[in-house]
């Protein structure tokens, strides 16, 4: 869970803080906390996403009233929802292993929070698709394609950091106190969670962009 301060750190300070965090986790022996569930689900979830997307593209492609952009977006949306349904429990467990010792009912909590997870993941997916279509068109070399794909992903990640911050708060402990019964995450909706985050400390809207550099 993020800690918010009134002053925005410089890029140099962000690098230093990132290095300190890595060293601290290495020293504590939990740098790879949550690695097993992440590895076990990442490849199957990716397979599910691309498989469902390709099937949807072929199916929707037979509908003459849909253009190429609509087919791509609808296929990506359906595939993302199916993939998230498969991936969210493992992501929840990994986040809680990284953030706290008490993982609680991570399966039940993840399923209850699945609608919020979908709502916070779609902005990144849609923005990455939109930016990719702006940068990538025509015949491109592999290295140029990779450059544009990376730029699209980075810009999309920065722009949608508020949704990532909200999702983390929703899935894990909301205040770092393991004795108050709130270790299952905030349990609030996306908008309400975002509003609550902006009211913490003196950061305001900047609170929603905590961790953008690391992301």
PDB file of C-alpha atoms in Angstrom:
ATOM      1  CA  UNK A   1       0.000   0.000   0.000  1.00  0.00           C
ATOM      2  CA  UNK A   2       1.354   3.377  -0.930  1.00  0.00           C
ATOM      3  CA  UNK A   3       2.613   6.045   1.446  1.00  0.00           C
ATOM      4  CA  UNK A   4       1.959   9.591   0.305  1.00  0.00           C
ATOM      5  CA  UNK A   5       4.001  12.728   0.926  1.00  0.00           C
ATOM      6  CA  UNK A   6       3.345  16.358   0.095  1.00  0.00           C
ATOM      7  CA  UNK A   7       6.567  16.851  -1.918  1.00  0.00           C
ATOM      8  CA  UNK A   8       7.107  15.167  -5.253  1.00  0.00           C
ATOM      9  CA  UNK A   9      10.522  13.428  -5.343  1.00  0.00           C
ATOM     10  CA  UNK A  10      12.929  14.081  -8.201  1.00  0.00           C
ATOM     11  CA  UNK A  11      13.911  11.425 -10.757  1.00  0.00           C
ATOM     12  CA  UNK A  12      17.249  10.990  -8.979  1.00  0.00           C
ATOM     13  CA  UNK A  13      15.475  10.463  -5.657  1.00  0.00           C
ATOM     14  CA  UNK A  14      13.141   7.939  -7.276  1.00  0.00           C
ATOM     15  CA  UNK A  15      16.118   5.899  -8.508  1.00  0.00           C
ATOM     16  CA  UNK A  16      17.688   6.050  -5.043  1.00  0.00           C
ATOM     17  CA  UNK A  17      14.435   5.028  -3.336  1.00  0.00           C
ATOM     18  CA  UNK A  18      13.947   2.196  -5.820  1.00  0.00           C
ATOM     19  CA  UNK A  19      17.438   0.918  -5.079  1.00  0.00           C
ATOM     20  CA  UNK A  20      16.822   1.142  -1.326  1.00  0.00           C
ATOM     21  CA  UNK A  21      13.556  -0.777  -1.632  1.00  0.00           C
ATOM     22  CA  UNK A  22      15.216  -3.533  -3.659  1.00  0.00           C
ATOM     23  CA  UNK A  23      18.083  -3.828  -1.168  1.00  0.00           C
ATOM     24  CA  UNK A  24      15.651  -3.901   1.763  1.00  0.00           C
ATOM     25  CA  UNK A  25      13.578  -6.685   0.219  1.00  0.00           C
ATOM     26  CA  UNK A  26      16.725  -8.630  -0.673  1.00  0.00           C
ATOM     27  CA  UNK A  27      17.940  -8.305   2.923  1.00  0.00           C
ATOM     28  CA  UNK A  28      14.564  -9.369   4.293  1.00  0.00           C
ATOM     29  CA  UNK A  29      14.491 -12.291   1.874  1.00  0.00           C
ATOM     30  CA  UNK A  30      11.115 -11.394   0.314  1.00  0.00           C
ATOM     31  CA  UNK A  31      12.149  -9.819  -2.989  1.00  0.00           C
ATOM     32  CA  UNK A  32      10.500 -12.741  -4.789  1.00  0.00           C
ATOM     33  CA  UNK A  33       7.470 -13.006  -2.526  1.00  0.00           C
ATOM     34  CA  UNK A  34       4.499 -14.143  -4.575  1.00  0.00           C
ATOM     35  CA  UNK A  35       6.717 -15.446  -7.385  1.00  0.00           C
ATOM     36  CA  UNK A  36       5.236 -18.965  -7.454  1.00  0.00           C
ATOM     37  CA  UNK A  37       1.581 -17.984  -7.944  1.00  0.00           C
ATOM     38  CA  UNK A  38       2.642 -15.346 -10.463  1.00  0.00           C
ATOM     39  CA  UNK A  39       4.646 -17.808 -12.547  1.00  0.00           C
ATOM     40  CA  UNK A  40       2.016 -20.532 -12.318  1.00  0.00           C
ATOM     41  CA  UNK A  41      -0.708 -18.302 -13.709  1.00  0.00           C
ATOM     42  CA  UNK A  42       1.085 -15.847 -16.046  1.00  0.00           C
ATOM     43  CA  UNK A  43       1.654 -18.176 -18.999  1.00  0.00           C
ATOM     44  CA  UNK A  44      -1.787 -19.884 -18.844  1.00  0.00           C
ATOM     45  CA  UNK A  45      -3.501 -16.492 -18.440  1.00  0.00           C
ATOM     46  CA  UNK A  46      -1.652 -15.124 -21.473  1.00  0.00           C
ATOM     47  CA  UNK A  47      -2.664 -18.189 -23.444  1.00  0.00           C
ATOM     48  CA  UNK A  48      -6.278 -17.726 -22.391  1.00  0.00           C
ATOM     49  CA  UNK A  49      -6.186 -14.049 -23.407  1.00  0.00           C
ATOM     50  CA  UNK A  50      -4.749 -14.601 -26.886  1.00  0.00           C
ATOM     51  CA  UNK A  51      -6.836 -17.708 -27.497  1.00  0.00           C
ATOM     52  CA  UNK A  52     -10.116 -16.002 -26.583  1.00  0.00           C
ATOM     53  CA  UNK A  53      -9.116 -12.862 -28.496  1.00  0.00           C
ATOM     54  CA  UNK A  54      -8.374 -14.780 -31.695  1.00  0.00           C
ATOM     55  CA  UNK A  55     -11.601 -16.768 -31.483  1.00  0.00           C
ATOM     56  CA  UNK A  56     -13.588 -13.567 -30.923  1.00  0.00           C
ATOM     57  CA  UNK A  57     -11.852 -11.821 -33.833  1.00  0.00           C
ATOM     58  CA  UNK A  58     -12.756 -14.661 -36.181  1.00  0.00           C
ATOM     59  CA  UNK A  59     -16.323 -14.804 -34.901  1.00  0.00           C
ATOM     60  CA  UNK A  60     -16.896 -11.054 -34.951  1.00  0.00           C
ATOM     61  CA  UNK A  61     -15.158 -10.797 -38.317  1.00  0.00           C
ATOM     62  CA  UNK A  62     -18.120 -12.616 -39.866  1.00  0.00           C
ATOM     63  CA  UNK A  63     -20.426  -9.773 -38.826  1.00  0.00           C
ATOM     64  CA  UNK A  64     -20.517  -7.266 -41.724  1.00  0.00           C
ATOM     65  CA  UNK A  65     -21.819  -4.376 -39.605  1.00  0.00           C
ATOM     66  CA  UNK A  66     -18.593  -4.238 -37.527  1.00  0.00           C
ATOM     67  CA  UNK A  67     -15.472  -2.461 -38.760  1.00  0.00           C
ATOM     68  CA  UNK A  68     -11.896  -3.537 -38.013  1.00  0.00           C
ATOM     69  CA  UNK A  69     -11.448  -1.194 -35.027  1.00  0.00           C
ATOM     70  CA  UNK A  70     -14.676  -2.350 -33.401  1.00  0.00           C
ATOM     71  CA  UNK A  71     -13.706  -5.988 -33.895  1.00  0.00           C
ATOM     72  CA  UNK A  72     -10.264  -5.442 -32.335  1.00  0.00           C
ATOM     73  CA  UNK A  73     -11.639  -3.539 -29.333  1.00  0.00           C
ATOM     74  CA  UNK A  74     -14.495  -5.937 -28.635  1.00  0.00           C
ATOM     75  CA  UNK A  75     -12.236  -8.973 -28.962  1.00  0.00           C
ATOM     76  CA  UNK A  76      -9.653  -7.443 -26.612  1.00  0.00           C
ATOM     77  CA  UNK A  77     -12.323  -6.519 -24.058  1.00  0.00           C
ATOM     78  CA  UNK A  78     -13.850 -10.003 -23.991  1.00  0.00           C
ATOM     79  CA  UNK A  79     -10.441 -11.677 -23.824  1.00  0.00           C
ATOM     80  CA  UNK A  80      -9.299  -9.374 -21.020  1.00  0.00           C
ATOM     81  CA  UNK A  81     -12.369 -10.108 -18.878  1.00  0.00           C
ATOM     82  CA  UNK A  82     -11.947 -13.873 -19.329  1.00  0.00           C
ATOM     83  CA  UNK A  83      -8.210 -13.691 -18.633  1.00  0.00           C
ATOM     84  CA  UNK A  84      -8.722 -11.557 -15.514  1.00  0.00           C
ATOM     85  CA  UNK A  85     -11.251 -14.047 -14.165  1.00  0.00           C
ATOM     86  CA  UNK A  86      -8.534 -16.661 -14.424  1.00  0.00           C
ATOM     87  CA  UNK A  87      -5.627 -14.485 -13.236  1.00  0.00           C
ATOM     88  CA  UNK A  88      -7.066 -12.358 -10.417  1.00  0.00           C
ATOM     89  CA  UNK A  89      -6.906 -14.950  -7.585  1.00  0.00           C
ATOM     90  CA  UNK A  90      -3.194 -15.536  -8.218  1.00  0.00           C
ATOM     91  CA  UNK A  91      -2.529 -11.794  -8.509  1.00  0.00           C
ATOM     92  CA  UNK A  92      -4.341 -11.221  -5.219  1.00  0.00           C
ATOM     93  CA  UNK A  93      -2.278 -13.863  -3.454  1.00  0.00           C
ATOM     94  CA  UNK A  94       0.965 -12.495  -4.910  1.00  0.00           C
ATOM     95  CA  UNK A  95       0.127  -8.919  -3.859  1.00  0.00           C
ATOM     96  CA  UNK A  96      -0.711  -9.970  -0.322  1.00  0.00           C
ATOM     97  CA  UNK A  97       2.427 -12.070  -0.003  1.00  0.00           C
ATOM     98  CA  UNK A  98       4.432  -9.032  -1.085  1.00  0.00           C
ATOM     99  CA  UNK A  99       2.582  -6.578   1.126  1.00  0.00           C
ATOM    100  CA  UNK A 100       1.666  -8.468   4.294  1.00  0.00           C
ATOM    101  CA  UNK A 101       1.925 -11.786   6.108  1.00  0.00           C
ATOM    102  CA  UNK A 102      -1.803 -12.476   6.516  1.00  0.00           C
ATOM    103  CA  UNK A 103      -3.182 -13.395   3.071  1.00  0.00           C
ATOM    104  CA  UNK A 104      -6.695 -14.001   4.427  1.00  0.00           C
ATOM    105  CA  UNK A 105      -9.375 -15.505   2.175  1.00  0.00           C
ATOM    106  CA  UNK A 106      -7.556 -14.474  -1.007  1.00  0.00           C
ATOM    107  CA  UNK A 107      -9.691 -16.640  -3.303  1.00  0.00           C
ATOM    108  CA  UNK A 108     -13.038 -15.395  -2.013  1.00  0.00           C
ATOM    109  CA  UNK A 109     -11.847 -11.802  -1.755  1.00  0.00           C
ATOM    110  CA  UNK A 110     -10.451 -11.824  -5.294  1.00  0.00           C
ATOM    111  CA  UNK A 111     -13.702 -13.141  -6.756  1.00  0.00           C
ATOM    112  CA  UNK A 112     -15.751 -10.549  -4.874  1.00  0.00           C
ATOM    113  CA  UNK A 113     -13.473  -7.808  -6.148  1.00  0.00           C
ATOM    114  CA  UNK A 114     -13.290  -9.093  -9.724  1.00  0.00           C
ATOM    115  CA  UNK A 115     -15.640  -6.386 -11.120  1.00  0.00           C
ATOM    116  CA  UNK A 116     -13.386  -3.684  -9.645  1.00  0.00           C
ATOM    117  CA  UNK A 117     -10.290  -5.431 -11.033  1.00  0.00           C
ATOM    118  CA  UNK A 118     -11.852  -5.498 -14.505  1.00  0.00           C
ATOM    119  CA  UNK A 119     -12.808  -1.828 -14.284  1.00  0.00           C
ATOM    120  CA  UNK A 120      -9.276  -0.835 -13.281  1.00  0.00           C
ATOM    121  CA  UNK A 121      -7.563  -3.007 -15.899  1.00  0.00           C
ATOM    122  CA  UNK A 122      -9.577  -1.992 -18.950  1.00  0.00           C
ATOM    123  CA  UNK A 123      -8.296   1.637 -19.070  1.00  0.00           C
ATOM    124  CA  UNK A 124      -4.717   0.373 -19.489  1.00  0.00           C
ATOM    125  CA  UNK A 125      -5.724  -2.156 -22.136  1.00  0.00           C
ATOM    126  CA  UNK A 126      -7.795   0.337 -24.128  1.00  0.00           C
ATOM    127  CA  UNK A 127      -5.238   3.150 -23.906  1.00  0.00           C
ATOM    128  CA  UNK A 128      -2.444   0.797 -25.007  1.00  0.00           C
ATOM    129  CA  UNK A 129      -4.507  -0.339 -28.003  1.00  0.00           C
ATOM    130  CA  UNK A 130      -5.394   3.253 -28.905  1.00  0.00           C
ATOM    131  CA  UNK A 131      -1.810   4.509 -28.607  1.00  0.00           C
ATOM    132  CA  UNK A 132      -0.510   1.508 -30.506  1.00  0.00           C
ATOM    133  CA  UNK A 133      -2.815   2.253 -33.408  1.00  0.00           C
ATOM    134  CA  UNK A 134      -1.625   5.873 -33.424  1.00  0.00           C
ATOM    135  CA  UNK A 135       2.046   4.907 -33.573  1.00  0.00           C
ATOM    136  CA  UNK A 136       1.992   1.569 -35.392  1.00  0.00           C
ATOM    137  CA  UNK A 137       0.653   1.487 -38.917  1.00  0.00           C
ATOM    138  CA  UNK A 138       1.929   0.529 -42.332  1.00  0.00           C
ATOM    139  CA  UNK A 139       5.009  -1.602 -42.867  1.00  0.00           C
ATOM    140  CA  UNK A 140       7.498  -1.363 -39.982  1.00  0.00           C
ATOM    141  CA  UNK A 141      10.730  -3.131 -39.198  1.00  0.00           C
ATOM    142  CA  UNK A 142      10.780  -5.359 -36.116  1.00  0.00           C
ATOM    143  CA  UNK A 143      12.992  -2.980 -34.114  1.00  0.00           C
ATOM    144  CA  UNK A 144      10.840   0.039 -34.994  1.00  0.00           C
ATOM    145  CA  UNK A 145       7.692  -1.897 -34.121  1.00  0.00           C
ATOM    146  CA  UNK A 146       9.226  -2.834 -30.748  1.00  0.00           C
ATOM    147  CA  UNK A 147      10.114   0.811 -30.048  1.00  0.00           C
ATOM    148  CA  UNK A 148       6.572   2.001 -30.740  1.00  0.00           C
ATOM    149  CA  UNK A 149       5.076  -0.872 -28.733  1.00  0.00           C
ATOM    150  CA  UNK A 150       7.251  -0.010 -25.728  1.00  0.00           C
ATOM    151  CA  UNK A 151       6.420   3.694 -25.965  1.00  0.00           C
ATOM    152  CA  UNK A 152       2.691   2.890 -26.143  1.00  0.00           C
ATOM    153  CA  UNK A 153       2.899   0.591 -23.115  1.00  0.00           C
ATOM    154  CA  UNK A 154       4.923   3.087 -21.048  1.00  0.00           C
ATOM    155  CA  UNK A 155       2.638   6.043 -21.786  1.00  0.00           C
ATOM    156  CA  UNK A 156      -0.458   3.919 -21.133  1.00  0.00           C
ATOM    157  CA  UNK A 157       1.023   2.704 -17.830  1.00  0.00           C
ATOM    158  CA  UNK A 158       1.734   6.263 -16.640  1.00  0.00           C
ATOM    159  CA  UNK A 159      -1.689   7.575 -17.649  1.00  0.00           C
ATOM    160  CA  UNK A 160      -3.552   4.700 -15.970  1.00  0.00           C
ATOM    161  CA  UNK A 161      -1.496   4.541 -12.747  1.00  0.00           C
ATOM    162  CA  UNK A 162      -4.482   5.886 -10.720  1.00  0.00           C
ATOM    163  CA  UNK A 163      -6.423   2.727 -11.612  1.00  0.00           C
ATOM    164  CA  UNK A 164      -3.467   0.553 -10.602  1.00  0.00           C
ATOM    165  CA  UNK A 165      -3.199   2.373  -7.259  1.00  0.00           C
ATOM    166  CA  UNK A 166      -6.917   1.904  -6.660  1.00  0.00           C
ATOM    167  CA  UNK A 167      -6.757  -1.789  -7.597  1.00  0.00           C
ATOM    168  CA  UNK A 168      -3.896  -2.401  -5.156  1.00  0.00           C
ATOM    169  CA  UNK A 169      -5.838  -0.699  -2.362  1.00  0.00           C
ATOM    170  CA  UNK A 170      -8.931  -2.737  -3.172  1.00  0.00           C
ATOM    171  CA  UNK A 171      -7.086  -6.064  -3.170  1.00  0.00           C
ATOM    172  CA  UNK A 172      -4.748  -5.720  -0.178  1.00  0.00           C
ATOM    173  CA  UNK A 173      -4.685  -4.246   3.299  1.00  0.00           C
ATOM    174  CA  UNK A 174      -5.909  -0.661   3.232  1.00  0.00           C
ATOM    175  CA  UNK A 175      -4.001   0.770   6.182  1.00  0.00           C
ATOM    176  CA  UNK A 176      -1.208  -1.599   7.212  1.00  0.00           C
ATOM    177  CA  UNK A 177      -2.919  -2.492  10.478  1.00  0.00           C
ATOM    178  CA  UNK A 178      -3.420  -6.264  10.600  1.00  0.00           C
ATOM    179  CA  UNK A 179      -5.509  -6.154  13.807  1.00  0.00           C
ATOM    180  CA  UNK A 180      -8.508  -4.130  12.675  1.00  0.00           C
ATOM    181  CA  UNK A 181     -10.163  -6.623  10.320  1.00  0.00           C
ATOM    182  CA  UNK A 182      -9.340  -4.659   7.174  1.00  0.00           C
ATOM    183  CA  UNK A 183      -6.691  -7.022   5.844  1.00  0.00           C
ATOM    184  CA  UNK A 184      -8.926  -8.146   2.985  1.00  0.00           C
ATOM    185  CA  UNK A 185      -8.512  -4.867   1.130  1.00  0.00           C
ATOM    186  CA  UNK A 186     -10.650  -1.754   1.152  1.00  0.00           C
ATOM    187  CA  UNK A 187     -13.743  -3.504  -0.230  1.00  0.00           C
ATOM    188  CA  UNK A 188     -14.859  -0.210  -1.737  1.00  0.00           C
ATOM    189  CA  UNK A 189     -15.705   0.592  -5.342  1.00  0.00           C
ATOM    190  CA  UNK A 190     -13.164   2.109  -7.725  1.00  0.00           C
ATOM    191  CA  UNK A 191     -14.431   5.694  -7.636  1.00  0.00           C
ATOM    192  CA  UNK A 192     -14.897   5.732  -3.860  1.00  0.00           C
ATOM    193  CA  UNK A 193     -11.423   4.272  -3.383  1.00  0.00           C
ATOM    194  CA  UNK A 194      -9.872   6.917  -5.634  1.00  0.00           C
ATOM    195  CA  UNK A 195     -11.613   9.725  -3.768  1.00  0.00           C
ATOM    196  CA  UNK A 196     -10.431   8.334  -0.427  1.00  0.00           C
ATOM    197  CA  UNK A 197      -6.850   8.131  -1.706  1.00  0.00           C
ATOM    198  CA  UNK A 198      -6.835  11.785  -2.772  1.00  0.00           C
ATOM    199  CA  UNK A 199      -7.844  12.797   0.769  1.00  0.00           C
ATOM    200  CA  UNK A 200      -4.875  11.101   2.442  1.00  0.00           C
ATOM    201  CA  UNK A 201      -2.164  13.463   3.627  1.00  0.00           C
ATOM    202  CA  UNK A 202      -1.643  16.593   1.546  1.00  0.00           C
ATOM    203  CA  UNK A 203      -0.984  14.955  -1.803  1.00  0.00           C
ATOM    204  CA  UNK A 204      -4.443  15.319  -3.332  1.00  0.00           C
ATOM    205  CA  UNK A 205      -4.642  14.090  -6.933  1.00  0.00           C
ATOM    206  CA  UNK A 206      -0.902  13.348  -6.873  1.00  0.00           C
ATOM    207  CA  UNK A 207      -1.646  10.472  -4.480  1.00  0.00           C
ATOM    208  CA  UNK A 208      -3.265   8.599  -7.357  1.00  0.00           C
ATOM    209  CA  UNK A 209       0.040   8.620  -9.244  1.00  0.00           C
ATOM    210  CA  UNK A 210       2.090   7.131  -6.420  1.00  0.00           C
ATOM    211  CA  UNK A 211       4.409   4.484  -7.847  1.00  0.00           C
ATOM    212  CA  UNK A 212       4.136   5.619 -11.481  1.00  0.00           C
ATOM    213  CA  UNK A 213       7.918   5.594 -11.826  1.00  0.00           C
ATOM    214  CA  UNK A 214       8.302   2.042 -10.524  1.00  0.00           C
ATOM    215  CA  UNK A 215       5.380   0.871 -12.608  1.00  0.00           C
TER     216      UNK A 215
END
